[in-house]
Amino acid sequence: MDLTVVTYVIYLVISVALTIWVARTLSQSGKVFLADVMHGNEKLADAVNHLLVVGFYLVNLGFVALYLKSADVVEDSRGLFEELSVKIGVVLLVLGGMHLANVYVLNKIRRRGVMDREQIPPVAPQGWTPPAQPAR
């Protein structure tokens, strides 16, 4: 069997496994964060969590598939390891970038929600104070 094909198979197995592991980890750990972002609405948080996981899979597995092709022919075991290290390293960087982008967007949504909650006074105003008259 051609070593280039072996490289492709190993790359696909490792990349798909990493994508699944990262998606599951982010999904489980992100539930609490999403519940806070969604103001305690667990049903909405679960729905958003599911949509984020599906999008994560689509983007990352699409990238893995597009990045499969190699211009170089793998001729020996050294070439196999070098090709795998570059490909898997790039996949890991893309997975990390996707994670940071998700956290950034959710944090922006969370901050906006916190700011909206802070603008509402904790108790209703009890009276009205007229504006101060300018000094003469």
mmCIF file with all atom_site columns, C-alpha atoms in Angstrom:
data_model
loop_
_atom_site.group_PDB
_atom_site.id
_atom_site.type_symbol
_atom_site.label_atom_id
_atom_site.label_alt_id
_atom_site.label_comp_id
_atom_site.label_asym_id
_atom_site.label_entity_id
_atom_site.label_seq_id
_atom_site.pdbx_PDB_ins_code
_atom_site.Cartn_x
_atom_site.Cartn_y
_atom_site.Cartn_z
_atom_site.occupancy
_atom_site.B_iso_or_equiv
_atom_site.pdbx_formal_charge
_atom_site.auth_seq_id
_atom_site.auth_comp_id
_atom_site.auth_asym_id
_atom_site.auth_atom_id
_atom_site.pdbx_PDB_model_num
ATOM 1   C CA . MET A 1 1   ? 0.000   0.000  0.000  1.00 0.00 ? 1   MET A CA 1
ATOM 2   C CA . ASP A 1 2   ? 1.176   3.492  -0.796 1.00 0.00 ? 2   ASP A CA 1
ATOM 3   C CA . LEU A 1 3   ? 2.424   5.444  2.244  1.00 0.00 ? 3   LEU A CA 1
ATOM 4   C CA . THR A 1 4   ? 0.505   8.519  1.077  1.00 0.00 ? 4   THR A CA 1
ATOM 5   C CA . VAL A 1 5   ? -2.757  6.598  1.475  1.00 0.00 ? 5   VAL A CA 1
ATOM 6   C CA . VAL A 1 6   ? -1.648  5.384  4.916  1.00 0.00 ? 6   VAL A CA 1
ATOM 7   C CA . THR A 1 7   ? -0.941  9.003  5.843  1.00 0.00 ? 7   THR A CA 1
ATOM 8   C CA . TYR A 1 8   ? -4.432  10.006 4.679  1.00 0.00 ? 8   TYR A CA 1
ATOM 9   C CA . VAL A 1 9   ? -6.100  7.266  6.713  1.00 0.00 ? 9   VAL A CA 1
ATOM 10  C CA . ILE A 1 10  ? -4.162  8.065  9.891  1.00 0.00 ? 10  ILE A CA 1
ATOM 11  C CA . TYR A 1 11  ? -4.820  11.795 9.403  1.00 0.00 ? 11  TYR A CA 1
ATOM 12  C CA . LEU A 1 12  ? -8.553  11.242 8.991  1.00 0.00 ? 12  LEU A CA 1
ATOM 13  C CA . VAL A 1 13  ? -8.824  8.944  12.014 1.00 0.00 ? 13  VAL A CA 1
ATOM 14  C CA . ILE A 1 14  ? -6.900  11.296 14.306 1.00 0.00 ? 14  ILE A CA 1
ATOM 15  C CA . SER A 1 15  ? -8.576  14.484 13.019 1.00 0.00 ? 15  SER A CA 1
ATOM 16  C CA . VAL A 1 16  ? -12.123 13.128 13.252 1.00 0.00 ? 16  VAL A CA 1
ATOM 17  C CA . ALA A 1 17  ? -11.448 11.705 16.717 1.00 0.00 ? 17  ALA A CA 1
ATOM 18  C CA . LEU A 1 18  ? -10.012 15.049 17.896 1.00 0.00 ? 18  LEU A CA 1
ATOM 19  C CA . THR A 1 19  ? -12.970 16.954 16.449 1.00 0.00 ? 19  THR A CA 1
ATOM 20  C CA . ILE A 1 20  ? -15.478 14.671 18.188 1.00 0.00 ? 20  ILE A CA 1
ATOM 21  C CA . TRP A 1 21  ? -13.601 14.845 21.501 1.00 0.00 ? 21  TRP A CA 1
ATOM 22  C CA . VAL A 1 22  ? -13.316 18.653 21.419 1.00 0.00 ? 22  VAL A CA 1
ATOM 23  C CA . ALA A 1 23  ? -16.972 19.081 20.428 1.00 0.00 ? 23  ALA A CA 1
ATOM 24  C CA . ARG A 1 24  ? -18.183 16.815 23.250 1.00 0.00 ? 24  ARG A CA 1
ATOM 25  C CA . THR A 1 25  ? -15.931 18.501 25.791 1.00 0.00 ? 25  THR A CA 1
ATOM 26  C CA . LEU A 1 26  ? -17.053 21.984 24.759 1.00 0.00 ? 26  LEU A CA 1
ATOM 27  C CA . SER A 1 27  ? -20.687 20.912 24.705 1.00 0.00 ? 27  SER A CA 1
ATOM 28  C CA . GLN A 1 28  ? -20.593 19.450 28.221 1.00 0.00 ? 28  GLN A CA 1
ATOM 29  C CA . SER A 1 29  ? -18.521 22.246 29.737 1.00 0.00 ? 29  SER A CA 1
ATOM 30  C CA . GLY A 1 30  ? -20.394 25.002 27.937 1.00 0.00 ? 30  GLY A CA 1
ATOM 31  C CA . LYS A 1 31  ? -23.847 24.137 29.286 1.00 0.00 ? 31  LYS A CA 1
ATOM 32  C CA . VAL A 1 32  ? -23.412 26.187 32.457 1.00 0.00 ? 32  VAL A CA 1
ATOM 33  C CA . PHE A 1 33  ? -21.995 29.131 30.531 1.00 0.00 ? 33  PHE A CA 1
ATOM 34  C CA . LEU A 1 34  ? -24.841 29.048 28.010 1.00 0.00 ? 34  LEU A CA 1
ATOM 35  C CA . ALA A 1 35  ? -27.434 28.841 30.778 1.00 0.00 ? 35  ALA A CA 1
ATOM 36  C CA . ASP A 1 36  ? -25.962 32.045 32.227 1.00 0.00 ? 36  ASP A CA 1
ATOM 37  C CA . VAL A 1 37  ? -25.922 33.724 28.819 1.00 0.00 ? 37  VAL A CA 1
ATOM 38  C CA . MET A 1 38  ? -29.544 32.725 28.259 1.00 0.00 ? 38  MET A CA 1
ATOM 39  C CA . HIS A 1 39  ? -30.590 34.017 31.712 1.00 0.00 ? 39  HIS A CA 1
ATOM 40  C CA . GLY A 1 40  ? -31.329 30.561 33.126 1.00 0.00 ? 40  GLY A CA 1
ATOM 41  C CA . ASN A 1 41  ? -33.495 29.376 30.218 1.00 0.00 ? 41  ASN A CA 1
ATOM 42  C CA . GLU A 1 42  ? -32.230 25.765 30.127 1.00 0.00 ? 42  GLU A CA 1
ATOM 43  C CA . LYS A 1 43  ? -34.287 24.769 27.086 1.00 0.00 ? 43  LYS A CA 1
ATOM 44  C CA . LEU A 1 44  ? -32.932 27.657 25.018 1.00 0.00 ? 44  LEU A CA 1
ATOM 45  C CA . ALA A 1 45  ? -29.392 27.012 26.281 1.00 0.00 ? 45  ALA A CA 1
ATOM 46  C CA . ASP A 1 46  ? -29.627 23.346 25.235 1.00 0.00 ? 46  ASP A CA 1
ATOM 47  C CA . ALA A 1 47  ? -30.933 24.311 21.788 1.00 0.00 ? 47  ALA A CA 1
ATOM 48  C CA . VAL A 1 48  ? -28.145 26.857 21.243 1.00 0.00 ? 48  VAL A CA 1
ATOM 49  C CA . ASN A 1 49  ? -25.600 24.339 22.535 1.00 0.00 ? 49  ASN A CA 1
ATOM 50  C CA . HIS A 1 50  ? -26.820 21.757 20.029 1.00 0.00 ? 50  HIS A CA 1
ATOM 51  C CA . LEU A 1 51  ? -26.703 24.266 17.158 1.00 0.00 ? 51  LEU A CA 1
ATOM 52  C CA . LEU A 1 52  ? -23.167 25.295 18.102 1.00 0.00 ? 52  LEU A CA 1
ATOM 53  C CA . VAL A 1 53  ? -22.032 21.663 18.180 1.00 0.00 ? 53  VAL A CA 1
ATOM 54  C CA . VAL A 1 54  ? -23.552 20.967 14.749 1.00 0.00 ? 54  VAL A CA 1
ATOM 55  C CA . GLY A 1 55  ? -21.890 24.069 13.311 1.00 0.00 ? 55  GLY A CA 1
ATOM 56  C CA . PHE A 1 56  ? -18.608 23.107 14.956 1.00 0.00 ? 56  PHE A CA 1
ATOM 57  C CA . TYR A 1 57  ? -18.756 19.649 13.357 1.00 0.00 ? 57  TYR A CA 1
ATOM 58  C CA . LEU A 1 58  ? -19.650 21.014 9.924  1.00 0.00 ? 58  LEU A CA 1
ATOM 59  C CA . VAL A 1 59  ? -16.888 23.602 9.841  1.00 0.00 ? 59  VAL A CA 1
ATOM 60  C CA . ASN A 1 60  ? -14.147 21.432 11.296 1.00 0.00 ? 60  ASN A CA 1
ATOM 61  C CA . LEU A 1 61  ? -14.947 18.231 9.430  1.00 0.00 ? 61  LEU A CA 1
ATOM 62  C CA . GLY A 1 62  ? -15.274 20.247 6.226  1.00 0.00 ? 62  GLY A CA 1
ATOM 63  C CA . PHE A 1 63  ? -11.841 21.719 6.853  1.00 0.00 ? 63  PHE A CA 1
ATOM 64  C CA . VAL A 1 64  ? -10.390 18.271 7.606  1.00 0.00 ? 64  VAL A CA 1
ATOM 65  C CA . ALA A 1 65  ? -11.782 16.958 4.324  1.00 0.00 ? 65  ALA A CA 1
ATOM 66  C CA . LEU A 1 66  ? -10.508 19.924 2.298  1.00 0.00 ? 66  LEU A CA 1
ATOM 67  C CA . TYR A 1 67  ? -7.080  19.747 3.917  1.00 0.00 ? 67  TYR A CA 1
ATOM 68  C CA . LEU A 1 68  ? -6.704  16.024 3.187  1.00 0.00 ? 68  LEU A CA 1
ATOM 69  C CA . LYS A 1 69  ? -4.937  16.365 -0.161 1.00 0.00 ? 69  LYS A CA 1
ATOM 70  C CA . SER A 1 70  ? -1.179  16.572 -0.066 1.00 0.00 ? 70  SER A CA 1
ATOM 71  C CA . ALA A 1 71  ? 1.060   17.892 -2.833 1.00 0.00 ? 71  ALA A CA 1
ATOM 72  C CA . ASP A 1 72  ? 3.990   15.775 -1.654 1.00 0.00 ? 72  ASP A CA 1
ATOM 73  C CA . VAL A 1 73  ? 4.300   12.043 -2.110 1.00 0.00 ? 73  VAL A CA 1
ATOM 74  C CA . VAL A 1 74  ? 5.106   10.254 1.153  1.00 0.00 ? 74  VAL A CA 1
ATOM 75  C CA . GLU A 1 75  ? 7.998   7.912  0.464  1.00 0.00 ? 75  GLU A CA 1
ATOM 76  C CA . ASP A 1 76  ? 9.200   6.775  3.885  1.00 0.00 ? 76  ASP A CA 1
ATOM 77  C CA . SER A 1 77  ? 8.178   6.696  7.544  1.00 0.00 ? 77  SER A CA 1
ATOM 78  C CA . ARG A 1 78  ? 9.924   10.003 8.225  1.00 0.00 ? 78  ARG A CA 1
ATOM 79  C CA . GLY A 1 79  ? 7.844   11.692 5.527  1.00 0.00 ? 79  GLY A CA 1
ATOM 80  C CA . LEU A 1 80  ? 4.722   10.089 6.975  1.00 0.00 ? 80  LEU A CA 1
ATOM 81  C CA . PHE A 1 81  ? 5.369   11.561 10.426 1.00 0.00 ? 81  PHE A CA 1
ATOM 82  C CA . GLU A 1 82  ? 6.299   14.974 9.026  1.00 0.00 ? 82  GLU A CA 1
ATOM 83  C CA . GLU A 1 83  ? 3.160   15.142 6.893  1.00 0.00 ? 83  GLU A CA 1
ATOM 84  C CA . LEU A 1 84  ? 0.972   13.993 9.797  1.00 0.00 ? 84  LEU A CA 1
ATOM 85  C CA . SER A 1 85  ? 2.499   16.484 12.217 1.00 0.00 ? 85  SER A CA 1
ATOM 86  C CA . VAL A 1 86  ? 1.827   19.403 9.886  1.00 0.00 ? 86  VAL A CA 1
ATOM 87  C CA . LYS A 1 87  ? -1.706  18.330 9.056  1.00 0.00 ? 87  LYS A CA 1
ATOM 88  C CA . ILE A 1 88  ? -2.734  17.496 12.615 1.00 0.00 ? 88  ILE A CA 1
ATOM 89  C CA . GLY A 1 89  ? -1.069  20.646 13.926 1.00 0.00 ? 89  GLY A CA 1
ATOM 90  C CA . VAL A 1 90  ? -3.109  22.781 11.549 1.00 0.00 ? 90  VAL A CA 1
ATOM 91  C CA . VAL A 1 91  ? -6.297  20.922 12.501 1.00 0.00 ? 91  VAL A CA 1
ATOM 92  C CA . LEU A 1 92  ? -5.552  21.571 16.189 1.00 0.00 ? 92  LEU A CA 1
ATOM 93  C CA . LEU A 1 93  ? -5.018  25.268 15.481 1.00 0.00 ? 93  LEU A CA 1
ATOM 94  C CA . VAL A 1 94  ? -8.330  25.454 13.615 1.00 0.00 ? 94  VAL A CA 1
ATOM 95  C CA . LEU A 1 95  ? -10.122 23.650 16.464 1.00 0.00 ? 95  LEU A CA 1
ATOM 96  C CA . GLY A 1 96  ? -8.608  26.092 18.966 1.00 0.00 ? 96  GLY A CA 1
ATOM 97  C CA . GLY A 1 97  ? -9.533  29.069 16.809 1.00 0.00 ? 97  GLY A CA 1
ATOM 98  C CA . MET A 1 98  ? -13.117 27.883 16.524 1.00 0.00 ? 98  MET A CA 1
ATOM 99  C CA . HIS A 1 99  ? -13.288 27.434 20.279 1.00 0.00 ? 99  HIS A CA 1
ATOM 100 C CA . LEU A 1 100 ? -11.943 30.929 20.941 1.00 0.00 ? 100 LEU A CA 1
ATOM 101 C CA . ALA A 1 101 ? -14.357 32.434 18.416 1.00 0.00 ? 101 ALA A CA 1
ATOM 102 C CA . ASN A 1 102 ? -17.318 30.700 20.103 1.00 0.00 ? 102 ASN A CA 1
ATOM 103 C CA . VAL A 1 103 ? -16.247 31.862 23.562 1.00 0.00 ? 103 VAL A CA 1
ATOM 104 C CA . TYR A 1 104 ? -15.699 35.427 22.306 1.00 0.00 ? 104 TYR A CA 1
ATOM 105 C CA . VAL A 1 105 ? -19.154 35.666 20.717 1.00 0.00 ? 105 VAL A CA 1
ATOM 106 C CA . LEU A 1 106 ? -20.906 34.114 23.727 1.00 0.00 ? 106 LEU A CA 1
ATOM 107 C CA . ASN A 1 107 ? -19.029 36.422 26.087 1.00 0.00 ? 107 ASN A CA 1
ATOM 108 C CA . LYS A 1 108 ? -20.185 39.446 24.047 1.00 0.00 ? 108 LYS A CA 1
ATOM 109 C CA . ILE A 1 109 ? -23.781 38.204 24.285 1.00 0.00 ? 109 ILE A CA 1
ATOM 110 C CA . ARG A 1 110 ? -23.383 37.606 28.017 1.00 0.00 ? 110 ARG A CA 1
ATOM 111 C CA . ARG A 1 111 ? -21.942 41.083 28.629 1.00 0.00 ? 111 ARG A CA 1
ATOM 112 C CA . ARG A 1 112 ? -24.783 42.699 26.722 1.00 0.00 ? 112 ARG A CA 1
ATOM 113 C CA . GLY A 1 113 ? -27.279 40.791 28.879 1.00 0.00 ? 113 GLY A CA 1
ATOM 114 C CA . VAL A 1 114 ? -25.490 41.830 32.072 1.00 0.00 ? 114 VAL A CA 1
ATOM 115 C CA . MET A 1 115 ? -25.484 45.484 30.972 1.00 0.00 ? 115 MET A CA 1
ATOM 116 C CA . ASP A 1 116 ? -29.210 45.324 30.167 1.00 0.00 ? 116 ASP A CA 1
ATOM 117 C CA . ARG A 1 117 ? -29.923 43.876 33.627 1.00 0.00 ? 117 ARG A CA 1
ATOM 118 C CA . GLU A 1 118 ? -27.853 46.597 35.322 1.00 0.00 ? 118 GLU A CA 1
ATOM 119 C CA . GLN A 1 119 ? -29.833 49.406 33.681 1.00 0.00 ? 119 GLN A CA 1
ATOM 120 C CA . ILE A 1 120 ? -33.033 48.351 35.418 1.00 0.00 ? 120 ILE A CA 1
ATOM 121 C CA . PRO A 1 121 ? -33.169 49.825 38.932 1.00 0.00 ? 121 PRO A CA 1
ATOM 122 C CA . PRO A 1 122 ? -33.540 47.250 41.705 1.00 0.00 ? 122 PRO A CA 1
ATOM 123 C CA . VAL A 1 123 ? -36.495 49.168 43.196 1.00 0.00 ? 123 VAL A CA 1
ATOM 124 C CA . ALA A 1 124 ? -38.961 51.573 41.675 1.00 0.00 ? 124 ALA A CA 1
ATOM 125 C CA . PRO A 1 125 ? -38.205 55.280 42.169 1.00 0.00 ? 125 PRO A CA 1
ATOM 126 C CA . GLN A 1 126 ? -40.018 56.719 45.182 1.00 0.00 ? 126 GLN A CA 1
ATOM 127 C CA . GLY A 1 127 ? -40.142 60.339 44.174 1.00 0.00 ? 127 GLY A CA 1
ATOM 128 C CA . TRP A 1 128 ? -39.098 62.929 41.673 1.00 0.00 ? 128 TRP A CA 1
ATOM 129 C CA . THR A 1 129 ? -36.464 65.606 42.120 1.00 0.00 ? 129 THR A CA 1
ATOM 130 C CA . PRO A 1 130 ? -36.724 68.655 39.873 1.00 0.00 ? 130 PRO A CA 1
ATOM 131 C CA . PRO A 1 131 ? -33.582 69.765 38.045 1.00 0.00 ? 131 PRO A CA 1
ATOM 132 C CA . ALA A 1 132 ? -31.415 72.255 39.914 1.00 0.00 ? 132 ALA A CA 1
ATOM 133 C CA . GLN A 1 133 ? -31.927 75.903 39.073 1.00 0.00 ? 133 GLN A CA 1
ATOM 134 C CA . PRO A 1 134 ? -28.877 77.667 37.633 1.00 0.00 ? 134 PRO A CA 1
ATOM 135 C CA . ALA A 1 135 ? -27.139 80.000 40.074 1.00 0.00 ? 135 ALA A CA 1
ATOM 136 C CA . ARG A 1 136 ? -27.769 83.729 39.536 1.00 0.00 ? 136 ARG A CA 1
#
